[in-house]
Structure formats: C-alpha cells, structure tokens
Short mmCIF file of C-alpha atoms in Angstrom, two decimals:
data_model
loop_
_atom_site.label_atom_id
_atom_site.label_comp_id
_atom_site.label_asym_id
_atom_site.label_seq_id
_atom_site.Cartn_x
_atom_site.Cartn_y
_atom_site.Cartn_z
CA MET A 17 -21.09 112.35 -37.45
CA ASN A 18 -21.05 116.09 -36.49
CA PHE A 19 -24.88 116.03 -36.45
CA SER A 20 -25.19 112.80 -34.34
CA LEU A 21 -22.71 114.49 -31.65
CA TYR A 22 -24.24 117.62 -31.51
CA ILE A 23 -27.52 116.23 -31.11
CA ALA A 24 -26.07 113.70 -28.48
CA LYS A 25 -24.49 116.42 -26.57
CA ARG A 26 -27.90 118.51 -26.35
CA TYR A 27 -29.46 115.39 -24.98
CA LEU A 28 -26.73 114.88 -22.52
CA ARG A 29 -27.01 118.40 -21.06
CA SER A 30 -30.98 118.70 -21.30
CA LYS A 31 -33.53 116.99 -18.96
CA SER A 32 -36.33 115.18 -19.63
CA SER A 33 -39.84 116.24 -18.89
CA GLN A 34 -40.44 113.08 -17.13
CA ASN A 35 -38.88 113.16 -13.53
CA ALA A 36 -38.51 109.47 -13.63
CA VAL A 37 -36.24 109.51 -16.81
CA ASN A 38 -33.93 112.00 -14.97
CA ILE A 39 -33.83 110.07 -11.74
CA ILE A 40 -32.71 107.10 -13.87
CA ASN A 41 -30.05 108.96 -15.88
CA PHE A 42 -28.77 110.61 -12.41
CA ILE A 43 -28.55 106.79 -10.63
CA THR A 44 -26.78 105.47 -13.82
CA PHE A 45 -24.22 108.24 -14.15
CA LEU A 46 -23.81 107.70 -10.00
CA VAL A 47 -23.24 103.83 -10.72
CA ILE A 48 -20.46 104.70 -13.53
CA VAL A 49 -18.75 107.28 -11.15
CA ILE A 50 -18.95 104.97 -8.12
CA GLY A 51 -17.53 101.86 -10.20
CA SER A 52 -14.87 103.47 -11.96
CA ALA A 53 -13.50 105.06 -8.59
CA ALA A 54 -13.97 101.81 -6.89
CA LEU A 55 -11.92 99.97 -9.64
CA PHE A 56 -9.26 102.76 -9.49
CA ILE A 57 -9.00 102.81 -5.61
CA VAL A 58 -8.64 98.83 -5.59
CA LEU A 59 -6.07 98.67 -8.32
CA SER A 60 -4.24 101.51 -6.59
CA ALA A 61 -4.51 99.53 -3.33
CA PHE A 62 -3.05 96.16 -5.02
CA ALA A 63 -0.34 98.20 -6.57
CA GLY A 64 0.76 99.54 -3.01
CA LEU A 65 0.53 96.18 -1.41
CA LYS A 66 2.51 94.89 -4.22
CA THR A 67 5.18 97.22 -3.75
CA PHE A 68 4.99 96.99 -0.01
CA SER A 69 5.56 93.11 -0.11
CA LEU A 70 8.36 93.35 -2.79
CA GLN A 71 10.15 95.89 -0.75
CA PHE A 72 11.36 93.07 1.53
CA THR A 73 12.98 91.05 -1.36
CA ASN A 74 14.29 94.33 -2.86
CA THR A 75 16.29 94.81 0.59
CA PHE A 76 17.23 91.11 1.11
CA ASP A 77 18.17 89.68 -2.27
CA PRO A 78 20.51 90.75 -4.56
CA ASP A 79 20.22 91.82 -8.14
CA ILE A 80 21.44 88.23 -9.34
CA LYS A 81 22.09 85.12 -7.43
CA ALA A 82 23.90 82.08 -8.53
CA ILE A 83 22.74 78.95 -6.53
CA PRO A 84 23.82 75.36 -6.81
CA ALA A 85 21.99 73.56 -10.07
CA THR A 86 22.16 70.23 -7.69
CA GLY A 87 22.92 69.92 -4.26
CA LYS A 88 23.67 72.60 -1.42
CA PHE A 89 27.16 73.61 -2.14
CA PHE A 90 29.51 74.36 -5.00
CA ALA A 91 33.21 75.30 -5.41
CA LEU A 92 34.52 78.69 -6.33
CA THR A 93 38.16 78.79 -7.69
CA PRO A 94 40.56 81.47 -7.45
CA GLU A 95 40.55 81.45 -11.45
CA GLN A 96 36.97 81.87 -11.37
CA GLU A 97 37.02 84.70 -8.86
CA ILE A 98 39.37 86.61 -11.38
CA GLN A 99 37.27 85.91 -14.16
CA LEU A 100 34.21 87.48 -12.23
CA ASP A 101 36.48 90.49 -11.38
CA ALA A 102 36.69 91.08 -15.05
CA ILE A 103 33.17 91.37 -15.85
CA GLU A 104 32.33 94.96 -16.46
CA GLY A 105 28.53 94.89 -15.50
CA LEU A 106 29.37 93.76 -12.10
CA ALA A 107 29.62 96.52 -9.27
CA ASP A 108 30.46 93.86 -6.66
CA TYR A 109 29.77 90.42 -5.62
CA ALA A 110 29.55 88.37 -2.16
CA LYS A 111 30.11 84.80 -1.05
CA GLU A 112 27.78 83.11 1.34
CA ILE A 113 27.06 79.65 2.70
CA GLU A 114 23.66 78.53 4.22
CA GLU A 115 22.61 75.64 6.31
CA ARG A 116 19.67 74.61 8.49
CA VAL A 117 20.48 74.48 12.16
CA TYR A 118 19.43 74.28 15.76
CA LEU A 119 19.56 77.23 18.08
CA SER A 120 19.58 76.92 21.79
CA TYR A 121 19.78 79.66 24.30
CA GLN A 122 19.15 79.21 27.89
CA ASP A 123 16.86 76.35 27.70
CA LYS A 124 14.81 77.80 24.77
CA ASN A 125 15.26 76.13 21.42
CA THR A 126 14.35 76.89 17.61
CA ILE A 127 15.18 75.74 14.30
CA ALA A 128 16.72 78.25 11.86
CA HIS A 129 18.92 78.86 8.96
CA ILE A 130 22.67 80.22 9.68
CA LYS A 131 23.95 82.20 6.69
CA GLY A 132 27.94 82.95 6.53
CA VAL A 133 28.73 85.92 4.65
CA ASP A 134 32.03 87.80 3.62
CA GLN A 135 32.58 91.35 3.84
CA HIS A 136 31.18 92.17 0.68
CA TYR A 137 27.87 91.01 1.48
CA ARG A 138 26.62 94.24 3.18
CA SER A 139 27.41 96.24 -0.07
CA VAL A 140 25.82 93.74 -2.30
CA THR A 141 22.34 93.56 -0.46
CA GLY A 142 20.45 96.18 1.52
CA LEU A 143 20.89 94.22 4.92
CA ASP A 144 22.59 96.92 6.67
CA SER A 145 19.51 99.09 6.21
CA THR A 146 17.43 96.48 8.24
CA LEU A 147 19.42 96.95 11.42
CA TYR A 148 17.07 97.39 14.19
CA TYR A 149 19.36 97.60 17.08
CA GLY A 150 23.18 96.74 18.09
CA SER A 151 25.87 96.27 15.30
CA TRP A 152 27.47 93.56 13.16
CA GLY A 153 30.24 93.29 16.09
CA VAL A 154 33.84 93.06 15.93
CA ASN A 155 34.70 89.54 16.80
CA GLU A 156 34.84 86.40 14.82
CA THR A 157 32.13 85.01 16.95
CA ASN A 158 29.56 87.72 16.48
CA ALA A 159 26.42 87.27 14.76
CA LEU A 160 23.33 89.09 13.61
CA ALA A 161 20.04 87.71 14.40
CA GLY A 162 16.25 88.46 13.37
CA ILE A 163 14.12 90.24 15.97
CA GLY A 164 11.79 86.90 15.55
CA ILE A 165 14.46 84.78 16.70
CA VAL A 166 15.62 87.00 19.58
CA ASN A 167 12.12 87.33 20.75
CA LEU A 168 11.36 83.86 20.56
CA LEU A 169 14.68 82.69 22.39
CA GLY A 170 14.96 85.54 24.79
CA ILE A 171 18.46 86.74 23.38
CA THR A 172 20.40 89.58 25.13
CA VAL A 173 22.60 91.56 22.95
CA ASN A 174 26.11 91.43 23.53
CA ASN A 175 25.75 88.92 26.27
CA TYR A 176 29.24 87.00 26.60
CA GLN A 177 28.35 85.10 29.42
CA ASN A 178 25.47 83.58 27.94
CA PRO A 179 26.25 82.47 24.14
CA LEU A 180 23.80 81.53 21.61
CA ASN A 181 24.74 77.74 20.77
CA VAL A 182 24.24 76.71 17.27
CA ILE A 183 23.93 72.96 16.37
CA THR A 184 24.11 71.08 13.05
CA LEU A 185 24.73 67.58 12.06
CA LYS A 186 28.18 66.34 10.97
CA PRO A 187 28.18 65.65 7.08
CA GLY A 188 28.53 62.08 6.39
CA LYS A 189 26.73 58.95 5.02
CA GLY A 190 25.10 55.80 6.53
CA SER A 191 22.84 55.71 9.79
CA LEU A 192 23.17 56.94 13.38
CA THR A 193 24.47 54.21 15.68
CA ALA A 194 23.62 54.42 19.36
CA ASP A 195 27.15 54.70 20.35
CA ALA A 196 27.37 57.99 18.22
CA MET A 197 24.35 59.21 19.99
CA ARG A 198 25.60 58.77 23.10
CA SER A 199 28.83 60.14 22.61
CA ASN A 200 27.38 63.28 20.71
CA SER A 201 29.96 62.90 17.95
CA PHE A 202 27.17 63.21 15.18
CA TYR A 203 26.89 66.90 15.60
CA ASN A 204 28.95 70.10 15.49
CA GLN A 205 28.25 72.84 18.16
CA MET A 206 29.45 76.59 17.99
CA PRO A 207 28.88 79.36 20.54
CA LEU A 208 27.78 82.64 19.07
CA PHE A 209 27.28 85.92 20.69
CA VAL A 210 24.43 88.19 18.87
CA SER A 211 25.68 91.68 18.65
CA GLY A 212 22.97 93.08 16.35
CA VAL A 213 19.29 92.72 15.39
CA TYR A 214 17.79 93.15 12.09
CA ARG A 215 14.03 93.32 11.37
CA ILE A 216 12.52 92.88 7.69
CA GLU A 217 9.29 91.02 7.89
CA ASP A 218 7.95 87.99 10.21
CA ASN A 219 9.25 85.20 8.21
CA LEU A 220 12.91 86.38 7.24
CA ASP A 221 13.03 87.71 10.79
CA LYS A 222 12.54 84.13 12.28
CA LYS A 223 14.67 82.21 9.63
CA TYR A 224 18.28 83.74 9.52
CA ILE A 225 21.18 84.45 11.91
CA PHE A 226 24.33 85.86 9.92
CA ALA A 227 27.81 85.09 10.70
CA GLN A 228 31.34 85.40 9.42
CA LEU A 229 31.87 83.04 6.30
CA PRO A 230 35.22 81.48 7.29
CA LEU A 231 33.63 80.71 10.62
CA VAL A 232 30.65 79.00 9.31
CA GLN A 233 32.81 76.98 6.87
CA ALA A 234 34.79 75.53 9.45
CA PHE A 235 31.47 74.68 11.37
CA LEU A 236 30.15 72.88 8.41
CA GLU A 237 33.40 71.23 7.80
CA LYS A 238 33.57 72.67 4.44
CA ASP A 239 36.76 74.06 3.11
CA SER A 240 37.38 77.87 1.77
CA LEU A 241 36.11 77.28 -1.58
CA GLN A 242 32.75 75.62 -0.76
CA VAL A 243 29.67 78.31 -0.95
CA SER A 244 26.13 77.86 -1.06
CA GLY A 245 25.46 81.04 -3.24
CA LEU A 246 27.23 84.06 -5.03
CA ASN A 247 25.39 87.34 -4.66
CA PHE A 248 25.97 89.90 -7.56
CA LYS A 249 25.23 93.83 -7.42
CA LEU A 250 24.94 95.30 -11.14
CA ARG A 251 26.32 98.47 -12.03
CA SER A 252 23.43 100.96 -13.10
CA GLU A 253 24.03 101.09 -16.67
CA ALA A 254 24.65 97.31 -16.80
CA ASP A 255 22.43 94.92 -19.18
CA GLU A 256 21.24 92.11 -16.87
CA GLU A 257 20.93 89.76 -19.72
CA ILE A 258 24.52 90.12 -20.93
CA VAL A 259 25.82 90.31 -17.28
CA ARG A 260 23.87 86.88 -16.48
CA ALA A 261 25.38 85.18 -19.92
CA GLN A 262 28.88 86.20 -18.75
CA ILE A 263 28.37 84.61 -15.15
CA ASN A 264 27.15 81.55 -16.72
CA ASP A 265 30.27 81.39 -19.09
CA VAL A 266 32.56 81.53 -15.96
CA MET A 267 30.41 79.29 -13.45
CA GLY A 268 29.39 76.57 -16.17
CA ASP A 269 26.55 74.19 -15.72
CA LYS A 270 26.90 73.66 -11.92
CA VAL A 271 25.24 76.74 -10.91
CA LEU A 272 21.70 78.56 -11.96
CA VAL A 273 21.98 82.28 -12.35
CA LEU A 274 18.37 83.82 -11.27
CA ASN A 275 17.38 87.55 -11.19
CA ARG A 276 15.37 88.83 -8.21
CA ARG A 277 11.99 87.99 -9.66
CA GLU A 278 12.94 84.59 -10.58
CA LEU A 279 14.27 84.18 -7.02
CA ASN A 280 10.91 85.24 -5.83
CA GLY A 281 8.88 83.72 -8.63
CA THR A 282 6.24 82.24 -6.28
CA LEU A 283 5.34 85.49 -4.60
CA TYR A 284 5.29 87.46 -7.85
CA ARG A 285 2.80 85.01 -9.37
CA MET A 286 0.74 85.19 -6.31
CA LEU A 287 0.63 88.90 -6.46
CA ASN A 288 -0.18 89.12 -10.09
CA THR A 289 -2.83 86.42 -9.69
CA GLU A 290 -4.50 88.33 -6.97
CA ASN A 291 -4.57 91.64 -8.83
CA LEU A 292 -5.83 90.14 -12.09
CA ALA A 293 -8.70 88.29 -9.90
CA THR A 294 -9.65 91.40 -8.11
CA TYR A 295 -9.57 93.18 -11.59
CA LEU A 296 -11.94 90.65 -13.22
CA ILE A 297 -14.20 90.94 -9.96
CA PHE A 298 -14.47 94.51 -10.14
CA THR A 299 -14.90 94.33 -14.08
CA LEU A 300 -17.72 92.05 -13.46
CA VAL A 301 -19.57 94.39 -11.17
CA LEU A 302 -19.03 97.19 -13.68
CA ILE A 303 -20.53 94.90 -16.35
CA ILE A 304 -23.62 94.46 -14.19
CA ALA A 305 -23.60 98.20 -13.18
CA LEU A 306 -23.49 99.14 -16.82
CA PHE A 307 -26.72 97.31 -17.77
CA ASN A 308 -28.12 100.55 -16.20
CA VAL A 309 -26.74 102.26 -19.15
CA VAL A 310 -28.73 100.19 -21.47
CA GLY A 311 -31.90 100.86 -19.59
CA ALA A 312 -31.36 104.48 -19.46
CA ILE A 313 -30.71 104.88 -23.13
CA ILE A 314 -33.87 102.76 -23.88
CA MET A 315 -36.05 105.02 -21.54
CA LEU A 316 -34.53 108.20 -23.08
CA ILE A 317 -35.38 106.52 -26.68
CA LEU A 318 -39.04 106.03 -25.62
CA ASP A 319 -38.98 109.64 -24.03
CA LYS A 320 -37.80 111.44 -27.09
CA GLN A 321 -39.61 108.99 -29.55
CA GLN A 322 -41.36 112.12 -31.18
CA HIS A 323 -38.13 113.70 -31.71
CA LEU A 324 -36.81 110.93 -33.47
CA LYS A 325 -39.99 110.73 -35.75
CA THR A 326 -39.37 114.38 -36.55
CA LEU A 327 -35.85 113.88 -37.46
CA PHE A 328 -36.40 110.66 -39.59
CA ALA A 329 -39.28 112.60 -41.12
CA LEU A 330 -36.88 115.57 -42.04
CA GLY A 331 -34.57 112.73 -43.66
CA SER A 332 -32.20 111.55 -40.93
CA PRO A 333 -31.51 108.00 -41.69
CA LEU A 334 -31.97 105.22 -39.33
CA LYS A 335 -28.29 104.76 -39.00
CA GLU A 336 -27.76 108.42 -38.06
CA LEU A 337 -30.46 108.35 -35.40
CA ARG A 338 -28.98 105.01 -33.76
CA ARG A 339 -25.48 106.87 -33.79
CA ILE A 340 -26.99 109.81 -31.72
CA TYR A 341 -27.93 107.33 -28.85
CA PHE A 342 -24.71 105.57 -29.37
CA ILE A 343 -22.66 108.42 -29.05
CA GLN A 344 -24.61 109.72 -26.06
CA GLY A 345 -24.23 106.31 -24.15
CA VAL A 346 -20.29 106.62 -24.95
CA LEU A 347 -20.30 110.04 -23.59
CA VAL A 348 -22.14 109.12 -20.32
CA THR A 349 -19.62 106.37 -19.52
CA LEU A 350 -16.65 108.41 -20.49
CA VAL A 351 -17.73 111.37 -18.41
CA GLY A 352 -18.61 109.17 -15.50
CA GLY A 353 -15.32 107.29 -15.85
CA LEU A 354 -13.27 110.47 -15.81
CA VAL A 355 -15.11 111.73 -12.71
CA GLY A 356 -14.71 108.67 -10.80
CA VAL A 357 -10.97 108.30 -11.66
CA PHE A 358 -10.72 111.79 -10.17
CA ILE A 359 -12.23 111.12 -7.16
CA GLY A 360 -10.47 107.89 -6.80
CA SER A 361 -6.89 110.01 -7.67
CA VAL A 362 -8.02 112.40 -4.72
CA ILE A 363 -8.72 109.51 -2.09
CA ILE A 364 -5.50 107.72 -3.04
CA GLY A 365 -3.37 110.72 -2.94
CA SER A 366 -4.64 111.86 0.30
CA GLN A 367 -3.98 108.40 1.66
CA GLU A 368 -0.38 108.94 0.51
CA LEU A 369 -0.10 112.40 1.86
CA PHE A 370 -2.04 112.10 5.14
CA GLU A 371 -2.50 108.25 5.71
CA TRP A 372 -6.26 108.40 6.88
CA PHE A 373 -6.56 104.37 6.77
CA MET A 374 -4.05 102.63 9.16
CA ILE A 375 -3.47 99.00 9.59
CA ASN A 376 -2.10 99.35 12.94
CA SER A 377 -0.90 102.29 15.04
CA VAL A 378 2.36 102.74 13.14
CA LEU A 379 1.83 101.26 9.65
CA ALA A 380 -0.43 103.06 6.97
CA TYR A 381 -2.43 101.33 4.26
CA PRO A 382 -0.29 101.07 1.49
CA VAL A 383 -1.30 102.69 -1.67
CA GLU A 384 0.20 103.62 -5.05
CA PHE A 385 -0.82 106.13 -7.60
CA LYS A 386 0.00 104.89 -11.09
CA VAL A 387 -1.01 106.47 -14.45
CA VAL A 388 -1.38 102.87 -15.86
CA ASN A 389 -4.31 102.15 -13.41
CA ILE A 390 -6.09 105.44 -14.86
CA LEU A 391 -5.49 103.93 -18.60
CA ILE A 392 -6.73 100.48 -17.44
CA VAL A 393 -10.00 101.94 -15.63
CA LEU A 394 -10.95 104.33 -18.63
CA ALA A 395 -10.13 101.51 -21.22
CA THR A 396 -12.32 99.29 -19.09
CA ILE A 397 -15.22 101.89 -18.72
CA LEU A 398 -14.81 102.85 -22.56
CA VAL A 399 -15.12 99.28 -23.64
CA LEU A 400 -18.09 98.18 -21.82
CA GLY A 401 -19.76 101.93 -22.53
CA LEU A 402 -19.42 101.05 -26.31
CA ILE A 403 -20.89 97.60 -25.84
CA SER A 404 -23.79 98.77 -23.77
CA SER A 405 -24.56 101.64 -25.85
CA LYS A 406 -24.29 99.47 -29.07
CA ILE A 407 -26.77 97.25 -27.56
CA ALA A 408 -29.28 100.05 -26.47
CA SER A 409 -29.02 102.03 -29.52
CA SER A 410 -29.78 99.07 -31.77
CA ARG A 411 -33.46 99.21 -30.14
CA ILE A 412 -34.08 102.14 -32.53
CA SER A 413 -36.09 100.40 -35.57
CA ALA A 414 -38.31 101.40 -38.46
CA VAL A 415 -41.28 99.97 -36.68
CA LEU A 416 -40.56 102.11 -33.63
CA LEU A 417 -40.48 105.50 -35.67
CA LYS A 418 -43.50 104.55 -37.65
CA ASN A 419 -45.99 103.63 -34.55
#
C-alpha cells in the first residue's frame, strides 16, 4: 500500500508529456471543485431557509401544546390546574380560546380568527417580540391585530371612535329561520379597539387578532372553564417526553399533547423533502461530473502505459498497479472536494457577514454554516470517487501490459 500511495502521489503532482492529458486532468479537478462547492452552498442555503421558516413557529408556538382530541373546546378544572402547577418540568402555562370570526371596520370586511389569551400567554410564547408598534393596551376591549389585518381593513390604532366589529355565529343546533335572520339573533357582535400591531409572517399576520380570555369566552358564550388550547413552556433542564406524559396523565384522553414539531408537521415534512430532493439532484449532477474522473484516469493509464509495463516487469503484481490508479482517483476527488468545500465555506461565511445577496432591500438571503453539511459533501464526494476510481482502475489488465 505504501508503494502504491507513493507512486499515486507522484503521478498526482507530475505533468504528462501530452498537453491534452493535462487539460483533461485540470478540467476533471475543476469539475469536482465546482460540484462540491455548489452542493455545499445549496445545502447551506436550504439550512438557512429552514431556520428562517421555522423561526416564525418558534416565536408563535409554545414548547408543548394541548389541543382537544375531538371538537373545538375542552374544560380545564381547578383541580387539573393545581396538578399542572405541581409538574416540576413546567416553567409556566397559558390558556387560550380560539374561534373563526368575521371582522368589519368602516365598510371593509375580512375573515380571521380571534384568540383569547390569559396573562401568562406572553411569557409562554414569544409574541411580545413580534410587536410592530403600539401595545397590548390597558382596557378589557383592547386587542392586538396582525399587520396584514390592519392594512387590509385600514385600521387606525387607538381609534376609540371607530371600533373594530367582531361577529360570530351563536352556538346552537338546527337551521337558521327567516325570522332569526331578520332579527339578527343568530350571531354575537363585539366591538374591539386595536391598541397594538404584531408582525410575524404574511399568513399569520392576516389570520389572528388577540384579546383577553374572559372577554372572548363571554363573546363565544363559553364559561370560564372552557378553552381550546393550553400552551406550555418547559424549564431548560426539563425532559420533554416526561413532561408530556405527566400532562397526559392530568388531562386524560380528552386532549392531544403535541410538541412544536408535531404542531407544524406539514411544514417540517415539506422542508425536509425539499432538502432531500435538492441533495439528490445535485448528487446526480456530481455523479455525471465524476464520469470525468473515470475518463481522466483511463487517459492517464494509456499515457503511462510504458511505466506500467516497466513496473510489471520489475515484479509489481497487477493488483498493485490497479491500486496505484485507484488511490490517485480517490486523492483527486478528495482534494477537489476539500478545495470546493473551502470555497463554498468562504462564500457562505461572506454572505453571513456582509449579506451580499439580498431577497429585497431589507432582507438578505438566509444561509447557515453547518459542520454536518461539510461532512455530507465530503462523504458524497468520497463515495462517488471510490466508485469511479474503482471502475477506471479495473481497466488495467494483463492484455494491456503485454501489448
């Protein structure tokens, strides 16, 4: 092996007497460098996009959330609250109630969701960090709206002369009668005054309006025990699975206890699928590109045919001669991969520091430098290099050495 490695390194550093072989070798090395750099850059870009996409859920969603197993609402009794307070792994929890509503403001209308939250909600989630302007307000009828709803309806903050009208159907069974339609007795209406505006991302900005829990419970004709969700914040040292099991024991089968990943399962699956698809596409490009390695090694074998005959005549076995070119192919792909990863790391690092590429005037294209991406690229290059080098080196045969 030491003999094969020595000869392979000599061939790697030396130039051929034929200029065409040198050009082919240079192009092969350049293709490997560009391919590995491109794969690393794409993986880093998708890592940045994934982090950028998930930061909204990390801000808006709690560590763990309990939602109804069936229906929209469930009851939280005082005894259950005492038991939840006794769970050591919980830092805090917050109650909420949510329903789809119709919003009307000065002849403009839209459909949204109203979320009634208690005083603990802001400490359990990161909603306070998304406050764009204004405040939560001090009155019971104050509300926090998304920038999308505010822009769509043209809402003026702290405008106490023109309230935002919130309308929802009254709970009940059966069909609506004509008399009920004429008397407007089939819906509840509540005025709210927007005192603050939050900004997270477009879909959430157009979806929610936040108000105080007791007010929304009364608006929906629910008692003080009825909620549609419990939001839990874990202590830093807490074990998530243990805490989830304890919450399940307290709440029973009437709720589902989900972590942040399960709450956004569709988003996680979409991001992982896109990442895998992109990796496979670029790996296919690398496979095609590394056929150049096979061609370059075969050209080098033909160029060094007389050297091979001399080594064979001096007693080097056929297996040892094949190993020379196998090692050379692996060295070429590994060195090219390292150079490509270095170039890709410089590009990604400069983007993180200087934000050369912008999505718009204020938002730089998100990228994230991860060591695991370096390992993935080098492992991919190395595996493909081993396969291509094995194919090329197998072209050395006894017939070739005797001709």
